[in-house]
Coordinates of C-alpha atoms and ligand atoms in Angstrom, one line a residue:
M10 CA 95.6 91.3 92.2
S11 CA 96.5 88.3 94.4
N12 CA 98.1 85.1 93.3
D13 CA 94.8 83.3 93.4
T14 CA 94.2 81.3 90.2
T15 CA 90.5 81.9 90.2
M16 CA 88.9 85.3 89.7
I17 CA 85.7 86.8 88.7
R18 CA 85.4 87.9 85.1
T19 CA 82.5 89.4 83.3
Y20 CA 81.3 88.6 79.8
K21 CA 78.9 91.0 78.2
Y22 CA 76.6 89.9 75.4
R23 CA 74.0 91.7 73.3
L24 CA 70.5 90.5 73.5
Y25 CA 68.0 90.7 70.6
P26 CA 64.6 90.4 72.1
R27 CA 61.4 90.4 70.0
K28 CA 58.8 93.0 70.5
A29 CA 56.8 91.0 73.0
E30 CA 59.9 90.1 74.9
V31 CA 60.9 93.8 75.0
R32 CA 57.5 94.6 76.5
A33 CA 58.0 91.9 79.2
L34 CA 61.5 93.1 79.9
E35 CA 60.3 96.7 80.2
M36 CA 57.5 95.6 82.5
M37 CA 60.0 93.7 84.7
L38 CA 62.2 96.7 85.1
A39 CA 59.2 98.9 85.9
Q40 CA 58.2 96.4 88.6
G41 CA 61.8 96.3 89.9
C42 CA 61.8 100.1 90.1
E43 CA 58.5 99.9 92.0
V44 CA 60.0 97.5 94.5
Y45 CA 63.1 99.6 94.9
N46 CA 61.1 102.8 95.7
A47 CA 58.6 101.0 97.9
A48 CA 61.4 99.4 100.0
L49 CA 63.3 102.7 100.1
A50 CA 60.1 104.5 101.3
E51 CA 59.6 102.1 104.2
C52 CA 63.3 102.5 105.2
K53 CA 63.0 106.3 105.0
L54 CA 59.8 106.4 107.2
R55 CA 61.6 104.3 109.8
Y56 CA 64.7 106.4 109.6
E57 CA 62.7 109.7 110.0
A58 CA 60.8 108.3 112.9
T59 CA 63.6 106.6 114.8
G60 CA 66.9 108.0 113.4
K61 CA 67.9 104.4 112.8
G62 CA 68.1 102.3 109.7
I63 CA 66.3 99.1 109.0
K64 CA 67.3 96.5 106.6
A65 CA 65.3 96.5 103.4
L66 CA 65.8 92.7 103.3
A67 CA 63.7 92.6 106.4
Q68 CA 60.8 93.5 104.1
W69 CA 61.2 90.3 102.2
D70 CA 58.1 88.6 103.8
Y71 CA 56.0 91.5 102.6
F72 CA 57.4 91.4 99.1
R73 CA 57.0 87.6 98.9
Q74 CA 53.3 88.1 99.3
W75 CA 53.3 91.1 96.9
R76 CA 54.9 88.9 94.3
K77 CA 51.9 86.6 94.2
Q78 CA 49.7 89.2 92.6
P79 CA 48.8 88.3 89.0
G80 CA 51.0 90.0 86.4
I81 CA 54.2 90.2 88.5
L82 CA 57.0 89.0 86.4
L83 CA 59.9 89.5 88.8
N84 CA 61.9 86.5 89.8
A85 CA 62.2 86.0 93.6
S86 CA 66.0 86.1 93.9
S87 CA 66.3 89.1 91.6
L88 CA 63.7 90.8 93.8
Q89 CA 65.9 90.1 96.9
Q90 CA 68.8 91.6 95.0
I91 CA 66.8 94.8 94.6
L92 CA 66.3 94.9 98.4
R93 CA 70.1 94.4 98.8
R94 CA 70.6 97.4 96.5
V95 CA 68.5 99.5 98.9
D96 CA 70.6 98.2 101.8
K97 CA 73.8 99.1 100.0
A98 CA 72.5 102.6 99.3
Y99 CA 71.8 103.0 103.0
A100 CA 75.1 101.5 104.1
A101 CA 76.9 104.1 102.0
F102 CA 74.7 106.8 103.5
F103 CA 75.5 105.8 107.1
R104 CA 79.1 105.3 106.4
R105 CA 79.4 108.9 105.1
M106 CA 77.5 110.2 108.1
K107 CA 79.8 108.4 110.4
A108 CA 82.8 110.0 108.5
G109 CA 81.3 113.4 109.5
E110 CA 79.9 114.3 106.1
T111 CA 76.3 115.4 105.4
P112 CA 75.2 113.0 102.6
G113 CA 71.8 113.3 100.9
H114 CA 69.3 110.7 101.8
P115 CA 69.2 107.8 99.4
R116 CA 67.0 108.8 96.5
F117 CA 64.0 107.4 94.8
K118 CA 64.7 106.2 91.3
P119 CA 62.7 107.4 88.3
A120 CA 61.7 104.4 86.1
Q121 CA 63.9 105.4 83.2
R122 CA 67.0 105.2 85.5
F123 CA 66.2 101.7 86.7
N124 CA 68.0 99.7 84.1
S125 CA 69.2 96.4 85.4
L126 CA 68.1 93.2 87.2
D127 CA 70.4 90.7 88.9
Y128 CA 69.9 87.0 88.8
T129 CA 71.6 84.2 90.5
Y130 CA 72.6 82.2 87.4
S131 CA 70.2 79.5 86.4
D132 CA 67.6 80.8 88.8
G133 CA 65.3 82.4 86.3
C134 CA 68.0 83.3 83.9
K135 CA 70.2 80.8 82.0
L136 CA 71.9 80.3 78.7
N137 CA 70.0 77.9 76.5
G138 CA 72.0 77.3 73.3
A139 CA 72.0 80.5 71.3
A140 CA 69.4 82.0 73.5
L141 CA 69.1 83.3 77.0
Y142 CA 66.1 81.9 78.9
V143 CA 64.5 84.5 81.2
Q144 CA 61.7 83.5 83.5
N145 CA 58.3 85.0 82.4
V146 CA 59.9 86.4 79.2
G147 CA 61.1 83.4 77.2
D148 CA 64.1 82.5 75.2
I149 CA 65.8 85.7 74.0
K150 CA 68.2 85.6 71.1
V151 CA 71.7 86.3 72.3
K152 CA 74.9 87.0 70.3
L153 CA 77.8 85.1 71.9
H154 CA 80.5 87.0 70.1
R155 CA 83.2 85.5 72.3
P156 CA 83.0 82.0 73.8
L157 CA 82.9 81.4 77.5
P158 CA 86.0 79.5 78.8
D159 CA 85.2 75.7 79.2
S160 CA 86.2 75.7 82.8
A161 CA 83.9 78.7 83.6
V162 CA 81.4 78.5 86.5
I163 CA 78.8 81.2 85.9
K164 CA 77.7 82.8 89.2
Q165 CA 75.5 85.7 88.3
A166 CA 73.6 87.2 85.3
I167 CA 72.6 90.8 85.0
L168 CA 70.1 91.9 82.5
K169 CA 70.7 95.5 81.3
R170 CA 68.9 98.1 79.3
S171 CA 71.1 100.7 77.7
G172 CA 69.1 103.2 75.6
R173 CA 67.2 100.8 73.3
K174 CA 69.7 98.0 73.5
W175 CA 69.6 95.1 75.9
F176 CA 72.5 93.1 77.3
V177 CA 73.3 90.3 79.6
C178 CA 76.5 90.4 81.8
L179 CA 77.6 87.0 83.0
S180 CA 80.0 87.0 85.9
L181 CA 81.9 83.8 86.2
E182 CA 84.7 82.2 88.1
A183 CA 87.4 81.2 85.7
D184 CA 90.9 79.7 86.0
A185 CA 93.1 82.7 85.5
S186 CA 95.4 80.8 83.2
V187 CA 92.6 80.1 80.8
D188 CA 91.8 82.2 77.8
V189 CA 94.1 85.0 78.7
G190 CA 96.9 84.3 76.2
S191 CA 100.5 84.4 77.0
K192 CA 101.8 86.7 79.7
D193 CA 104.5 87.9 77.2
N194 CA 101.7 89.9 75.8
A195 CA 100.9 91.6 79.1
V196 CA 101.6 95.3 79.7
G197 CA 101.5 97.7 82.6
I198 CA 100.4 101.2 81.8
D199 CA 101.1 104.2 84.0
V200 CA 99.1 107.4 83.8
G201 CA 102.2 109.4 83.9
L202 CA 103.0 112.8 85.5
H203 CA 105.3 113.6 82.6
S204 CA 104.1 111.4 79.8
L205 CA 100.5 111.0 79.2
L206 CA 100.8 107.2 79.2
A207 CA 103.9 105.2 79.9
F208 CA 104.1 101.5 79.0
S209 CA 106.2 98.8 80.8
D210 CA 107.8 97.9 77.5
G211 CA 109.2 101.4 77.3
R212 CA 106.8 103.1 75.0
T213 CA 105.2 106.4 76.0
I214 CA 102.3 108.4 74.5
E215 CA 102.0 112.1 74.7
N216 CA 99.2 114.4 74.1
P217 CA 99.3 115.0 70.3
R218 CA 100.5 118.4 69.2
W219 CA 97.2 119.5 67.6
L220 CA 95.4 118.7 70.9
R221 CA 98.0 120.8 72.8
Q222 CA 97.5 123.6 70.3
S223 CA 93.7 123.5 70.8
L224 CA 94.1 123.5 74.5
A225 CA 96.4 126.5 74.3
D226 CA 93.9 128.3 72.0
L227 CA 91.2 127.6 74.5
R228 CA 93.2 129.1 77.4
V229 CA 93.8 132.3 75.4
A230 CA 90.2 132.5 74.5
Q231 CA 89.1 132.1 78.1
R232 CA 91.5 134.9 79.2
R233 CA 90.1 137.1 76.5
L234 CA 86.6 136.4 77.7
S235 CA 87.4 137.2 81.3
R236 CA 88.6 140.7 80.2
R237 CA 85.3 141.6 78.5
K238 CA 82.7 143.7 80.2
R239 CA 79.6 141.9 81.3
G240 CA 76.6 142.4 79.1
S241 CA 78.7 143.8 76.2
N242 CA 78.5 142.7 72.6
R243 CA 82.2 141.8 72.6
R244 CA 81.8 139.6 75.6
R245 CA 79.0 137.7 73.9
K246 CA 81.3 137.2 70.9
A247 CA 84.2 136.0 73.1
A248 CA 81.9 133.5 74.9
Q249 CA 80.9 132.1 71.5
G250 CA 84.5 131.7 70.7
V251 CA 85.2 129.8 73.9
A252 CA 82.2 127.5 73.4
R253 CA 83.4 126.7 69.8
L254 CA 86.9 125.9 71.0
H255 CA 85.6 123.8 73.8
E256 CA 83.6 121.7 71.4
R257 CA 86.6 121.2 69.2
V258 CA 88.8 120.1 72.1
T259 CA 86.1 117.7 73.3
H260 CA 85.8 116.2 69.9
Q261 CA 89.5 115.9 69.3
R262 CA 90.1 114.3 72.6
R263 CA 87.4 111.7 72.2
D264 CA 88.8 110.9 68.8
F265 CA 92.3 110.6 70.2
W266 CA 91.4 108.3 73.0
H267 CA 89.3 106.1 70.7
K268 CA 92.4 105.5 68.6
V269 CA 94.8 105.1 71.5
T270 CA 92.6 102.5 73.3
R271 CA 91.9 100.7 70.1
S272 CA 95.6 100.2 69.4
I273 CA 96.2 99.1 73.0
V274 CA 93.6 96.4 73.1
D275 CA 94.7 95.2 69.7
T276 CA 98.3 94.9 70.9
Y277 CA 98.0 93.4 74.3
K278 CA 96.1 90.5 75.9
V279 CA 96.5 91.6 79.5
I280 CA 96.6 95.2 80.5
A281 CA 97.4 96.3 84.1
I282 CA 96.5 99.8 85.2
E283 CA 96.3 101.6 88.5
E284 CA 93.0 101.8 90.2
L285 CA 92.7 105.6 90.4
S286 CA 89.6 106.7 92.2
L287 CA 88.6 110.2 91.4
A288 CA 88.9 111.0 95.1
F289 CA 92.5 110.1 95.0
M290 CA 93.2 112.2 91.9
T291 CA 91.6 115.3 93.4
R292 CA 93.6 114.9 96.6
N293 CA 96.7 115.0 94.5
E294 CA 96.8 118.4 92.9
H295 CA 99.4 117.7 90.2
L296 CA 97.7 114.5 89.1
A297 CA 94.2 116.2 89.3
L298 CA 95.5 118.9 86.9
S299 CA 96.9 116.4 84.4
A300 CA 94.0 114.1 84.8
H301 CA 91.7 116.9 83.9
D302 CA 93.7 117.9 80.9
A303 CA 94.1 114.4 79.6
G304 CA 90.5 113.2 79.9
L305 CA 91.7 110.1 81.8
G306 CA 88.2 109.1 82.8
L307 CA 87.4 108.8 79.1
F308 CA 90.6 106.7 78.7
R309 CA 89.5 104.2 81.4
Q310 CA 85.9 104.1 80.1
L311 CA 86.9 103.4 76.5
L312 CA 89.7 101.0 77.4
E313 CA 87.4 98.8 79.5
Y314 CA 84.7 98.9 76.9
K315 CA 87.0 98.0 74.0
A316 CA 88.9 95.4 76.0
E317 CA 85.6 93.7 76.7
S318 CA 84.7 93.1 73.1
A319 CA 88.3 92.3 72.1
G320 CA 88.7 89.6 74.7
T321 CA 91.5 91.6 76.4
Q322 CA 91.7 91.5 80.2
V323 CA 92.1 94.7 82.2
I324 CA 93.5 94.3 85.7
A325 CA 93.4 97.3 88.1
V326 CA 96.0 97.3 90.8
A327 CA 96.1 99.3 94.0
P328 CA 98.1 102.5 93.4
H329 CA 100.6 102.4 96.2
F330 CA 104.3 103.3 95.7
T331 CA 104.4 102.3 92.1
S332 CA 106.4 105.4 91.2
Q333 CA 108.8 105.2 94.3
V334 CA 109.9 101.5 94.1
C335 CA 112.6 100.2 91.8
S336 CA 111.0 97.9 89.2
R337 CA 114.2 95.8 89.1
C338 CA 115.3 95.3 92.7
G339 CA 112.4 96.6 94.8
A340 CA 114.4 99.2 96.7
V341 CA 112.6 102.4 97.5
A342 CA 113.9 105.4 95.6
E343 CA 111.8 108.4 96.7
K344 CA 111.7 111.2 94.2
H345 CA 110.2 114.5 94.0
L346 CA 107.3 115.0 91.5
S347 CA 109.6 117.0 89.3
V348 CA 112.2 114.3 88.9
R349 CA 111.9 112.6 85.5
T350 CA 114.1 109.6 85.8
H351 CA 114.2 106.7 88.1
D352 CA 117.8 106.3 89.2
C353 CA 118.1 103.4 91.6
P354 CA 120.6 104.0 94.4
H355 CA 120.7 100.3 95.1
C356 CA 121.0 98.5 91.8
G357 CA 121.8 101.3 89.4
L358 CA 118.7 101.0 87.2
Q359 CA 118.1 104.1 85.2
L360 CA 114.7 104.4 83.5
D361 CA 112.0 107.0 82.7
R362 CA 110.1 107.4 86.0
D363 CA 106.7 106.7 84.4
V364 CA 108.0 103.5 82.6
N365 CA 109.4 102.3 85.9
A366 CA 106.0 102.9 87.5
A367 CA 104.4 101.0 84.6
R368 CA 106.7 98.0 85.2
N369 CA 105.7 98.0 88.9
I370 CA 102.0 98.1 87.9
L371 CA 102.6 95.0 85.6
H372 CA 104.4 93.2 88.4
K373 CA 101.6 93.8 90.8
S374 CA 99.1 92.4 88.5
A375 CA 100.9 89.1 88.1
Ligands
ZN427 ZN1 117.0 99.0 91.9

């Protein structure tokens, strides 16, 4: 996070469309999917014929005509956004080829997986009191469960279908000092090597004992299974045992993370965490192991989801050197993964290594 005072924030609101509005929304998504696949097909043909990419946006002239058919509900700028999505998929494909990988060709999307439409705000999609006006659909009831900041400039609106529910996500530029609360209530959280989570205020959270016990039981059961002869009755029994324990661990872990993330968003107004891509975690064997055990993906997912509705801000910072730098004086104190305390050779600060990292994460977010 830079020191800029403006940033993009997203507010997500539930929509309550009436039956006829749902039908119109469904139809728009189906048409969007059709555009996506048609544009992709054209790009694919060109690519197979020439080995080169073409921009899907270059097909805009064609789709502008296509849009004039009766019954087409798609807004022009959101149609362009769909073409941009195709271009993005291709850009990623070419980037990976360049990096020497053998990526699969961008895929056609089945209609049930095409679930969102982007709008430039107020071009076909705009708040209108307690409703969201959507072009060719009408005024849809929206629940504004948290108010938009007064200074907000809304840039983009995304309509989303999630199962049978509908949402609108509004991306806006807001003054960072607005609506965030006092920074006293900010916390950095490190996904620790030794503690499960470490907080900049010194708190740590460990895997609870019952979860550790279930994990240990699971490992024992897995070893037992591996000793059983293939096709035997005893193996079948052992496999059932593993499946049962697996289910228990999954359930307990989910329950645990629900409680942890709830208490975090209820306590803090601003939460800084490290941006940990999965690629990064799998490169680092130690972290990958603990990440797997702890269900950290679930942590991130639930944290962001709960923060959204609690009006808490989550800031992700780049994960560089947070564990090696002293959080008081900034000196670099390199330490092996096995060392538990940060012991600064420069200023003498002694601190749990994960808490030191959490403080650095908080500093970076400011
Ligand atoms: Zn120091």
